[in-house]
């Protein structure tokens, strides 16, 4: 790679050991992907905030101790736990200690403690065309596809290196030529009534991810009035079933006002259709529970917005979560403060909903919670839950989740796309 005089001096250690390590990692990354040079990014979102193994913690502490500091505004993905309400989240002391060390290291490096996987809703929000370096798959898909900012799918620990240097290798989705759609996915026979059921969007995202894999694909047929939280659910599901970094939702996403725009004037190499039958089958794949009850309801994956809490409180206010069920809703600190101020939080708490911030429900402490089956309105959570937590899962609309929680028995109302 061609390096500037300043970059060479960083590699010589003239700006400290943390910067030297970070840049040498980025140069290695660039050489693997054939990048010719580095480019500046205006902001970074760090995904390596979930404590999973000691290596991630040790690198963050090492960089902080070596004087590493972020060079551009940098937000943080969720921790594995609620860093504030850790007692209610039953976090074992030894687990808490490691998370607190990780928190300390990132704050020492002056990252912004957003602790959220929706930095595009509440964080350091990029604009169209902005070059950024984000980790967290749902956020990457959203930034590229809905906002039109430009980022690769940065892996854990690459993100902190990018933040310390404020640069990344110039390759992949940062470049216009790599943002062209080569595949076309069309929605067929999906009626207005089906689109009115918001549970359809995560299912469409899940199918889209399976079809697209790691390809840039375009999708036609999504209604223009799709809500931002439905786009969020689509992105999260698509980036969990496929390695989706960028898609083009024709007529909705900025680089895809027309199909020709996102195909860059070419014909698609592959064309696939999503039909009600495929949606029904996808819904069945995300329903692995064999019993008629669950002991956990998970909402807020990705983190809930004020609008999502508004819907939840409308559905559950005045009711009570059954004693056999734990109901979780995850969000970030900003939204928590707002729903606390407007009384939504107290209504949810009275109904038995436990609202947590900072954390990721997929990483809940298994040592202290002994669940056997979960229901969720998140296709991403349903997709990952068995492989990561060993829990059988049911995917359903928020209405189904609330009814299940209150009755203590699974409620599965027939979705409009189902024949049976
Ligand atoms: Fe966010 Fe965790 Fe879901 S990071 S998208 S809450 S799996």
XYZ file of C-alpha atoms and ligand atoms in Angstrom:
427
model
C 0.000 0.000 0.000
C 1.070 3.572 -0.662
C 1.493 5.362 2.642
C 1.825 9.098 3.275
C 4.767 10.556 5.181
C 2.556 10.953 8.234
C 1.323 7.353 8.018
C 4.908 6.110 7.725
C 5.843 8.092 10.809
C 2.948 6.495 12.725
C 4.243 3.063 11.692
C 7.674 4.145 12.981
C 6.064 4.746 16.373
C 6.346 8.562 16.279
C 2.744 8.955 17.497
C 2.873 6.304 20.175
C 2.597 2.567 20.444
C -1.237 2.393 20.322
C -1.317 4.265 17.015
C 1.534 2.107 15.657
C -0.318 -1.120 16.481
C -3.638 0.207 15.130
C -2.135 1.353 11.839
C -0.155 -1.837 11.298
C -3.417 -3.830 11.677
C -5.168 -1.565 9.157
C -2.295 -1.848 6.686
C -2.404 -5.644 6.954
C -6.164 -5.536 6.368
C -5.705 -3.315 3.320
C -3.048 -5.572 1.862
C -5.284 -8.632 2.244
C -8.037 -6.866 0.304
C -5.760 -5.255 -2.301
C -6.309 -1.661 -1.165
C -3.836 0.812 -2.647
C -4.102 3.444 0.085
C -5.838 4.540 3.256
C -8.760 6.954 3.387
C -10.149 9.081 6.193
C -13.441 8.243 7.872
C -15.536 10.784 9.747
C -16.763 8.449 12.512
C -16.543 4.913 13.870
C -19.024 2.585 15.601
C -17.295 -0.036 17.743
C -18.802 -3.518 17.884
C -16.151 -5.068 20.133
C -18.046 -3.912 23.225
C -19.574 -7.266 24.094
C -17.291 -9.086 26.475
C -16.974 -12.588 25.043
C -13.384 -13.663 25.537
C -10.442 -12.133 27.378
C -8.643 -11.266 24.115
C -11.068 -8.422 23.303
C -10.802 -7.031 26.820
C -7.013 -7.285 26.851
C -6.648 -5.481 23.513
C -8.948 -2.626 24.619
C -7.060 -2.262 27.913
C -3.697 -2.443 26.171
C -4.644 0.270 23.669
C -6.016 2.469 26.466
C -2.933 1.932 28.654
C -0.656 2.740 25.714
C -2.374 6.114 25.399
C -4.701 5.201 22.531
C -7.466 7.740 21.993
C -10.123 7.922 19.284
C -9.250 10.325 16.480
C -12.846 10.731 15.250
C -16.280 10.657 16.966
C -16.799 7.062 18.016
C -19.930 5.377 19.352
C -20.224 2.077 21.196
C -22.374 -0.962 20.432
C -24.151 -2.684 23.350
C -22.280 -4.302 26.151
C -23.347 -7.871 26.927
C -25.087 -6.633 30.082
C -27.024 -3.710 31.510
C -24.116 -1.771 33.016
C -26.433 0.192 35.306
C -29.198 -2.271 36.293
C -26.858 -5.261 36.499
C -28.383 -6.494 39.754
C -31.868 -6.813 38.217
C -30.211 -8.452 35.183
C -28.645 -10.989 37.558
C -25.091 -10.435 36.373
C -22.615 -12.574 38.342
C -19.915 -10.435 40.076
C -17.008 -11.916 38.107
C -18.830 -11.236 34.811
C -19.658 -7.685 35.903
C -16.023 -7.020 36.742
C -14.866 -7.813 33.209
C -17.589 -5.658 31.656
C -16.674 -2.756 33.917
C -13.024 -3.106 32.870
C -14.074 -3.024 29.215
C -16.258 0.033 29.840
C -13.372 1.792 31.577
C -10.985 1.074 28.709
C -13.301 2.433 26.004
C -14.188 5.520 28.028
C -10.487 6.148 28.683
C -10.040 6.165 24.895
C -12.856 8.782 24.762
C -15.440 6.728 22.921
C -19.027 7.970 23.408
C -20.961 5.631 25.737
C -23.979 5.136 23.493
C -24.078 1.383 24.240
C -26.556 0.808 21.449
C -26.900 -1.202 18.252
C -29.031 1.545 16.667
C -26.452 4.363 16.413
C -28.359 5.516 13.325
C -31.379 6.350 15.527
C -29.619 7.603 18.645
C -25.937 8.198 18.246
C -23.481 9.926 15.962
C -25.566 9.798 12.804
C -23.867 9.973 9.387
C -25.319 11.578 6.266
C -25.611 10.426 2.674
C -22.262 9.647 1.048
C -20.256 10.000 4.277
C -17.305 7.599 4.608
C -17.507 5.855 7.994
C -16.233 2.673 9.668
C -18.970 0.802 11.494
C -19.151 -2.552 13.198
C -22.491 -4.295 14.121
C -24.219 -5.978 11.208
C -27.684 -4.389 11.489
C -26.174 -0.912 11.797
C -23.859 -1.461 8.819
C -26.761 -2.583 6.612
C -28.818 0.420 7.753
C -26.013 2.956 7.272
C -25.169 1.743 3.769
C -28.644 0.959 2.509
C -31.030 3.369 4.191
C -28.818 6.407 4.785
C -26.414 5.885 1.892
C -23.303 6.351 4.063
C -20.371 4.097 3.135
C -18.827 1.425 5.325
C -17.522 -2.100 5.035
C -18.611 -4.760 7.521
C -15.827 -4.019 10.005
C -15.013 -6.852 12.325
C -14.438 -6.571 16.073
C -11.079 -4.990 16.972
C -10.590 -3.576 13.435
C -13.106 -0.976 14.615
C -10.987 0.314 17.495
C -7.943 0.456 15.191
C -9.969 2.556 12.714
C -11.128 4.830 15.538
C -7.586 5.451 16.822
C -6.254 6.304 13.361
C -9.419 7.843 11.856
C -8.660 5.992 8.623
C -9.381 2.664 6.919
C -8.034 0.952 3.800
C -9.817 2.146 0.675
C -11.669 -0.910 -0.609
C -15.034 -2.669 -0.746
C -18.211 -0.718 -0.124
C -16.323 2.558 0.282
C -15.975 2.590 -3.514
C -18.821 3.393 -5.924
C -17.993 0.533 -8.307
C -18.539 -2.033 -5.548
C -21.976 -0.684 -4.614
C -23.656 -1.870 -7.806
C -26.434 -4.448 -7.399
C -25.813 -7.691 -9.274
C -28.917 -9.512 -8.044
C -32.591 -8.597 -8.132
C -35.144 -9.830 -5.592
C -38.796 -9.110 -6.394
C -41.803 -9.250 -4.078
C -44.619 -11.146 -5.758
C -48.291 -11.430 -4.735
C -47.754 -9.585 -1.446
C -50.997 -7.732 -0.671
C -51.595 -4.461 1.170
C -53.136 -6.444 4.035
C -49.901 -8.442 4.387
C -47.802 -5.245 4.502
C -50.087 -3.883 7.242
C -48.811 -6.622 9.556
C -45.430 -5.262 10.670
C -44.137 -8.756 11.429
C -43.701 -9.153 7.668
C -40.652 -6.899 7.402
C -38.202 -8.915 9.535
C -39.371 -12.015 7.627
C -38.719 -10.306 4.301
C -35.286 -9.273 5.578
C -34.563 -12.832 6.714
C -35.467 -14.234 3.278
C -33.575 -11.443 1.527
C -30.414 -12.242 3.522
C -30.672 -15.941 2.677
C -30.965 -15.143 -1.021
C -28.402 -12.330 -1.207
C -25.677 -13.910 0.972
C -22.708 -11.556 0.611
C -23.870 -10.068 -2.704
C -25.198 -6.544 -3.200
C -28.830 -7.064 -4.224
C -31.755 -4.837 -5.104
C -35.300 -5.447 -3.884
C -38.480 -4.157 -5.514
C -42.034 -3.996 -4.209
C -41.496 -2.582 -0.694
C -44.171 0.078 0.037
C -42.957 3.686 0.055
C -44.567 4.293 3.447
C -42.464 1.678 5.277
C -41.649 2.919 8.789
C -38.106 3.463 9.991
C -38.482 0.756 12.658
C -39.617 -1.720 9.996
C -36.492 -0.852 7.984
C -34.508 -1.524 11.141
C -36.123 -4.960 11.539
C -35.498 -5.746 7.867
C -31.808 -4.762 8.111
C -31.214 -6.737 11.315
C -32.786 -9.900 9.894
C -31.070 -9.594 6.497
C -27.658 -9.120 8.082
C -28.221 -12.158 10.330
C -29.269 -14.683 7.678
C -26.771 -13.363 5.106
C -23.532 -11.393 5.144
C -25.470 -8.368 3.906
C -23.595 -5.070 4.081
C -25.516 -3.118 1.453
C -28.816 -3.586 -0.349
C -30.869 -1.343 -2.565
C -34.562 -0.994 -1.729
C -35.762 0.508 -4.970
C -37.604 3.813 -4.544
C -36.646 4.056 -0.894
C -32.882 3.980 -0.463
C -30.915 6.958 -1.708
C -28.746 5.194 -4.287
C -31.742 3.306 -5.700
C -34.367 5.813 -6.729
C -34.799 3.593 -9.798
C -33.756 0.011 -10.543
C -31.440 1.229 -13.307
C -29.616 3.461 -10.814
C -28.626 0.614 -8.502
C -27.831 -1.816 -11.328
C -25.554 0.888 -12.787
C -27.336 0.399 -16.117
C -26.640 -3.358 -16.320
C -28.987 -6.334 -16.250
C -29.161 -8.349 -12.981
C -27.143 -11.571 -13.028
C -29.756 -13.404 -10.937
C -33.426 -12.745 -10.256
C -35.360 -14.292 -7.361
C -38.942 -13.854 -6.173
C -40.289 -13.713 -2.624
C -43.884 -14.997 -2.432
C -46.341 -15.470 0.462
C -45.481 -19.191 0.411
C -41.788 -18.429 1.027
C -42.690 -16.012 3.838
C -44.788 -18.731 5.480
C -41.875 -21.169 5.263
C -39.459 -18.583 6.703
C -41.833 -17.982 9.597
C -41.927 -21.735 10.247
C -38.109 -21.942 10.236
C -38.026 -19.256 12.944
C -40.534 -21.197 15.055
C -38.608 -23.995 16.728
C -40.590 -24.164 19.980
C -42.443 -27.453 20.286
C -44.378 -26.668 23.482
C -47.401 -24.439 24.094
C -45.603 -22.051 26.462
C -42.400 -20.008 26.686
C -40.691 -18.605 29.751
C -39.114 -15.534 28.126
C -40.324 -12.761 25.823
C -37.587 -10.690 24.160
C -38.219 -7.325 22.537
C -35.749 -4.576 21.684
C -33.418 -6.493 19.350
C -32.288 -4.153 17.805
C -32.814 -1.639 20.602
C -36.329 -0.234 20.778
C -37.151 3.320 19.701
C -39.705 5.594 21.436
C -42.254 4.646 18.729
C -41.797 0.944 19.476
C -42.263 1.548 23.197
C -45.394 3.538 22.419
C -46.843 0.504 20.598
C -45.823 -1.838 23.396
C -47.400 0.274 26.114
C -50.619 0.603 24.112
C -50.832 -3.188 23.919
C -49.929 -4.036 27.509
C -51.108 -1.148 29.685
C -53.579 -2.336 32.314
C -52.622 -6.019 31.784
C -50.128 -8.139 33.692
C -47.351 -10.424 32.489
C -48.095 -13.988 33.642
C -46.058 -15.234 36.621
C -44.497 -18.009 34.477
C -43.021 -15.511 31.995
C -40.203 -12.935 32.075
C -40.746 -10.055 29.610
C -37.669 -8.067 28.519
C -37.474 -4.884 26.455
C -34.010 -3.562 25.539
C -33.116 -0.031 24.588
C -30.441 2.619 25.055
C -30.001 5.232 27.749
C -31.506 8.129 25.752
C -34.760 6.324 25.030
C -34.895 5.024 28.605
C -34.685 8.590 29.929
C -37.473 9.730 27.604
C -39.875 6.899 28.482
C -39.117 7.462 32.144
C -40.059 11.125 31.820
C -43.294 10.545 29.875
C -44.649 7.788 32.145
C -44.352 4.931 29.624
C -41.739 3.223 31.757
C -43.916 3.192 34.878
C -46.851 1.702 32.909
C -44.569 -0.999 31.495
C -43.085 -1.753 34.899
C -46.586 -1.985 36.421
C -47.474 -4.533 33.716
C -44.392 -6.590 34.581
C -42.126 -5.626 31.652
C -38.443 -5.357 32.605
C -36.747 -2.583 30.608
C -32.964 -2.781 30.300
C -30.403 -0.510 28.684
C -26.844 -0.928 27.383
C -27.042 -4.681 26.871
C -27.770 -7.292 24.233
C -30.418 -9.886 25.148
C -28.610 -12.504 23.084
C -25.774 -12.408 25.620
C -27.870 -12.763 28.794
C -26.111 -14.524 31.693
C -26.978 -18.211 31.370
C -25.639 -18.907 34.847
C -28.439 -16.963 36.510
C -31.372 -17.161 34.089
C -32.545 -20.680 33.314
C -34.875 -20.249 30.361
C -36.026 -23.055 28.121
C -37.898 -21.248 25.323
C -38.377 -17.668 24.140
C -40.789 -15.710 21.983
C -39.659 -12.571 20.201
C -40.685 -9.989 17.640
C -37.095 -9.994 16.303
C -36.208 -12.304 13.414
C -32.526 -11.686 14.215
C -32.931 -12.877 17.793
C -35.014 -15.867 16.681
C -32.386 -16.751 14.089
C -29.429 -16.677 16.501
C -31.032 -17.724 19.744
C -30.666 -21.487 19.517
C -27.079 -21.462 18.248
C -25.922 -18.874 20.795
C -28.096 -19.589 23.857
C -29.538 -23.053 23.226
C -33.095 -21.734 23.494
C -35.970 -22.848 21.297
C -37.625 -19.771 19.856
C -40.914 -18.547 18.436
C -41.006 -15.518 16.137
C -44.233 -13.523 16.212
C -45.723 -10.047 16.001
C -45.556 -7.786 19.042
C -49.297 -8.395 19.529
C -48.646 -12.158 19.677
C -45.758 -11.634 22.096
C -47.893 -9.532 24.455
C -50.832 -11.945 24.331
C -48.484 -14.872 25.005
C -46.901 -13.035 27.936
C -50.247 -12.205 29.519
C -51.865 -15.630 29.020
C -48.757 -17.643 29.902
C -49.553 -19.800 26.851
C -48.298 -19.311 23.322
C -50.585 -17.274 21.143
C -50.054 -17.774 17.416
C -52.593 -15.853 15.404
C -52.720 -16.656 11.695
C -50.616 -14.216 9.686
C -52.214 -12.855 6.488
C -49.569 -14.550 4.297
C -50.376 -18.028 5.649
C -52.637 -20.435 3.817
C -53.070 -22.554 6.956
Fe -28.631 -5.448 19.086
Fe -27.923 -7.617 20.354
Fe -29.992 -7.654 18.779
S -26.561 -6.125 19.491
S -29.422 -6.229 17.171
S -29.800 -6.447 20.649
S -28.486 -9.286 18.956
